[in-house]
XYZ file of C-alpha atoms in Angstrom:
291
model
C 42.083 189.910 -4.922
C 41.473 186.839 -2.095
C 44.548 187.744 0.402
C 44.632 190.930 2.471
C 41.879 192.871 4.196
C 38.645 191.737 2.551
C 36.534 194.219 4.154
C 32.603 192.568 5.033
C 31.070 196.132 3.440
C 27.797 196.954 5.505
C 24.848 198.048 3.549
C 23.988 202.186 4.415
C 19.978 202.888 4.204
C 18.449 205.814 4.335
C 15.840 207.168 7.544
C 12.984 205.138 5.819
C 15.461 201.755 5.215
C 15.626 202.566 1.310
C 19.360 201.038 0.920
C 21.647 204.530 0.321
C 23.691 205.077 -3.268
C 24.846 208.072 -2.133
C 26.348 206.114 0.886
C 27.436 202.846 -1.141
C 29.563 205.531 -2.824
C 31.811 207.103 -0.546
C 31.863 203.963 1.374
C 33.543 202.167 -1.953
C 35.289 205.293 -2.675
C 37.049 205.122 1.523
C 38.335 201.174 1.079
C 40.399 201.894 -2.894
C 41.742 205.473 -1.191
C 42.704 203.235 2.170
C 44.172 200.619 0.448
C 41.051 197.513 1.005
C 41.821 194.068 -0.508
C 38.158 193.861 -1.735
C 35.128 194.127 -0.801
C 32.316 191.479 0.229
C 29.172 192.688 -1.269
C 26.524 191.892 0.733
C 27.421 189.144 3.410
C 26.289 188.806 7.003
C 27.555 192.305 7.504
C 25.799 193.660 4.643
C 22.560 192.312 4.971
C 21.928 189.802 2.434
C 18.841 188.715 5.070
C 17.300 191.819 5.567
C 17.312 192.425 1.975
C 14.800 191.526 -1.150
C 16.550 189.030 -4.114
C 16.279 192.156 -5.891
C 17.738 194.675 -3.506
C 20.294 192.200 -2.862
C 20.985 192.167 -7.322
C 21.204 195.758 -7.623
C 23.159 196.767 -4.322
C 26.530 193.983 -5.212
C 25.532 196.356 -8.973
C 25.854 199.224 -7.793
C 28.999 198.334 -5.669
C 30.679 196.684 -8.926
C 29.659 199.996 -10.983
C 31.237 201.816 -8.797
C 34.698 200.042 -7.821
C 34.963 200.662 -11.841
C 37.341 197.990 -11.666
C 39.512 200.250 -8.858
C 38.652 196.939 -6.386
C 37.685 193.537 -6.642
C 34.321 192.366 -5.101
C 32.708 189.526 -4.605
C 29.591 189.023 -4.324
C 27.827 186.712 -1.358
C 25.519 184.271 -2.344
C 24.671 182.244 -0.252
C 21.442 180.565 1.814
C 19.878 177.940 3.079
C 18.114 176.254 0.091
C 20.827 175.487 -2.397
C 18.328 176.230 -5.303
C 18.233 179.794 -4.483
C 22.650 179.667 -3.943
C 22.683 179.165 -8.087
C 19.939 181.627 -8.623
C 22.122 183.657 -6.768
C 25.197 182.386 -7.509
C 23.922 183.284 -11.443
C 22.656 186.442 -10.948
C 26.678 186.936 -11.012
C 27.850 184.801 -14.020
C 28.602 187.445 -16.803
C 29.833 190.840 -14.284
C 32.694 191.510 -13.173
C 32.672 189.970 -10.168
C 35.923 188.362 -9.839
C 34.132 185.576 -7.111
C 30.987 184.400 -4.729
C 31.364 184.228 -0.729
C 28.455 181.315 0.181
C 27.234 180.880 3.334
C 26.416 177.341 4.994
C 23.145 176.726 4.838
C 21.341 178.281 8.318
C 18.700 176.720 10.132
C 18.443 173.826 8.072
C 21.235 171.984 9.406
C 21.910 169.370 7.069
C 24.560 166.677 7.746
C 27.795 166.362 6.148
C 27.204 165.015 3.332
C 24.546 167.550 2.355
C 26.642 170.304 2.571
C 29.483 169.039 0.245
C 26.421 168.372 -1.800
C 25.027 172.441 -1.079
C 28.405 173.770 -1.993
C 29.091 171.289 -5.419
C 25.825 171.803 -6.869
C 26.838 175.962 -6.533
C 30.023 175.550 -7.670
C 28.633 173.378 -10.826
C 26.699 176.013 -11.648
C 29.063 178.806 -12.224
C 32.439 179.538 -13.368
C 33.577 182.293 -10.744
C 35.539 181.363 -7.562
C 33.716 179.933 -5.317
C 34.987 180.921 -1.063
C 33.225 178.669 1.023
C 32.372 180.635 4.490
C 31.737 178.793 7.952
C 30.582 180.614 10.607
C 28.475 177.977 13.043
C 27.323 180.977 15.856
C 24.713 182.231 12.865
C 23.947 179.261 10.820
C 23.752 177.113 13.632
C 25.476 174.787 11.185
C 29.174 173.640 10.980
C 31.507 172.485 7.699
C 33.961 170.036 8.698
C 37.124 170.178 7.909
C 36.781 166.513 6.237
C 34.181 168.019 3.753
C 36.253 171.127 3.139
C 38.868 169.408 1.578
C 36.470 166.905 -0.296
C 34.799 170.402 -1.860
C 38.772 171.994 -2.196
C 39.264 169.003 -4.609
C 36.314 170.901 -7.474
C 38.532 173.656 -9.415
C 36.162 176.993 -8.748
C 36.436 176.263 -4.925
C 39.968 177.230 -4.196
C 38.807 179.369 -0.454
C 37.025 179.110 2.217
C 36.818 182.194 5.412
C 36.532 179.917 8.858
C 34.837 182.757 11.421
C 34.715 179.107 14.731
C 37.677 181.361 16.310
C 39.129 178.529 16.337
C 42.432 179.171 15.586
C 43.161 174.721 15.793
C 41.294 174.879 12.559
C 43.555 176.227 11.359
C 46.505 173.409 11.332
C 42.965 170.591 10.501
C 42.444 171.993 6.938
C 45.476 173.314 6.353
C 46.620 169.499 6.762
C 44.579 168.541 4.499
C 44.186 170.544 1.209
C 46.848 171.670 -0.968
C 49.140 174.469 -0.499
C 46.732 177.199 -3.362
C 43.256 177.147 -1.096
C 42.714 179.639 0.332
C 41.984 180.433 4.088
C 40.774 183.732 5.945
C 39.660 184.287 8.577
C 36.380 185.258 9.859
C 36.849 186.752 13.446
C 38.866 190.044 13.257
C 39.610 189.510 17.506
C 41.757 186.032 15.882
C 42.656 186.865 12.477
C 46.345 188.076 13.110
C 46.588 184.056 14.600
C 45.174 182.990 12.184
C 46.929 184.505 9.968
C 50.890 183.032 11.660
C 49.592 180.009 11.847
C 49.085 179.989 8.167
C 45.940 182.120 6.556
C 46.213 184.484 3.896
C 44.114 187.086 5.063
C 40.972 188.404 7.343
C 37.555 189.628 6.166
C 37.097 191.785 8.373
C 34.306 193.814 10.292
C 36.036 196.273 11.808
C 37.870 197.007 7.963
C 34.568 199.514 7.594
C 35.466 201.613 9.659
C 39.288 201.486 10.625
C 40.090 199.849 6.558
C 43.913 201.996 6.840
C 44.505 200.152 10.163
C 43.654 196.175 8.656
C 45.495 196.801 5.459
C 48.017 197.596 7.362
C 48.138 194.460 10.015
C 47.290 192.079 6.669
C 50.817 193.795 4.513
C 53.299 192.929 7.811
C 51.595 189.679 8.017
C 52.309 188.947 4.327
C 56.017 190.019 5.044
C 56.130 187.870 8.910
C 56.429 191.753 10.415
C 53.824 189.810 13.124
C 55.696 191.977 15.772
C 54.794 195.160 14.446
C 50.959 193.280 13.053
C 50.521 192.842 16.679
C 51.077 196.608 17.676
C 48.236 197.667 15.889
C 46.474 194.779 16.145
C 46.285 195.145 19.558
C 45.305 199.100 19.226
C 42.501 197.587 17.793
C 41.681 195.076 20.253
C 39.451 196.736 21.793
C 37.288 197.790 19.169
C 37.126 194.459 17.104
C 35.140 193.509 20.607
C 32.897 195.770 21.015
C 31.423 196.049 17.300
C 30.866 192.590 18.914
C 28.915 193.808 21.813
C 25.557 193.942 20.027
C 24.306 191.681 16.602
C 26.348 192.448 14.181
C 25.941 194.950 11.297
C 24.333 196.914 14.596
C 27.187 198.178 16.367
C 29.505 199.062 13.373
C 26.478 200.645 10.997
C 26.474 202.963 14.489
C 30.340 203.164 14.269
C 30.633 204.462 10.439
C 27.371 206.996 11.535
C 29.308 208.111 14.516
C 32.516 208.426 11.850
C 30.880 210.281 9.103
C 31.045 207.598 6.592
C 27.093 207.132 6.610
C 24.201 209.238 7.135
C 22.667 206.828 9.237
C 22.838 203.650 11.543
C 19.504 202.342 9.790
C 19.258 198.671 10.104
C 15.766 196.639 8.983
C 13.564 195.008 11.636
C 13.892 192.722 13.694
C 17.747 194.227 13.917
C 17.422 198.194 15.469
C 19.434 200.883 16.951
C 22.453 200.223 18.276
C 21.236 201.560 22.717
C 23.101 204.575 24.072
C 24.624 202.698 26.339
C 26.006 200.204 23.690
C 27.245 203.531 21.225
C 28.962 205.182 24.502
C 31.723 201.486 24.593
C 31.725 201.150 20.574
C 33.370 205.412 21.099
C 35.258 204.609 23.036
C 36.801 201.644 21.670
C 36.758 204.041 18.560
C 38.618 206.920 21.073
C 41.560 203.667 22.306
C 42.085 202.818 18.098
C 42.525 206.452 17.572
C 39.912 206.382 14.722
């Protein structure tokens, strides 16, 4: 459940910006049908920073209810305040959520000891498996391999989503942690290379619109068949890049709407809908990917 193609699920919204409950069901069913390994509900792509606490919790619980045990659900529970991250994590302690994805604190830029103490405190307040999430391009904060190694010794910190796009990190982290510590890519462009170097999967934005293809890439990589995996991945490469032509999740939400997976591409301010010129680029990427 913590390996393979894990989708960073978008949170569908109606024209007024309210969470689209029907759209959520359609998305969950789509990923069950196409073999996605697990769903991350309300992560970066799910607009965690744009939802209220109540909405955040409600969306995770709604996704959990819809899934009905058909696909594992991982809750996004990160925050820049340690107490807030603990509060969110505790909300899922006695649910069927299989684990939590916790992003490094953003804006306040803690040092490495602060990061260690932050994640240690979260882990001590939950029995749920905790997956660290490192995306310094968005948070302004980079958790370094030595700190990851220290945290990996805490029993319920089981892995990391590494979204730096720096492939050197795979070997650096793997050298310092036990073999059972899970390494997940958070960057679709380099995810296959990440897996070839020893990663076990990807938390994917592209999987929102190419679930079956991303599942197949990860399955082939797990079997060591990187030639066939790369053939499929090369056909998705333009799409991997197009989905970040503007701030995530603006492009992928528009792509989901274009493919009929959701009704609207609504995002909440300060994000805005994708511009017309960029929509054409995403559309061409979907065509090139045979989607």
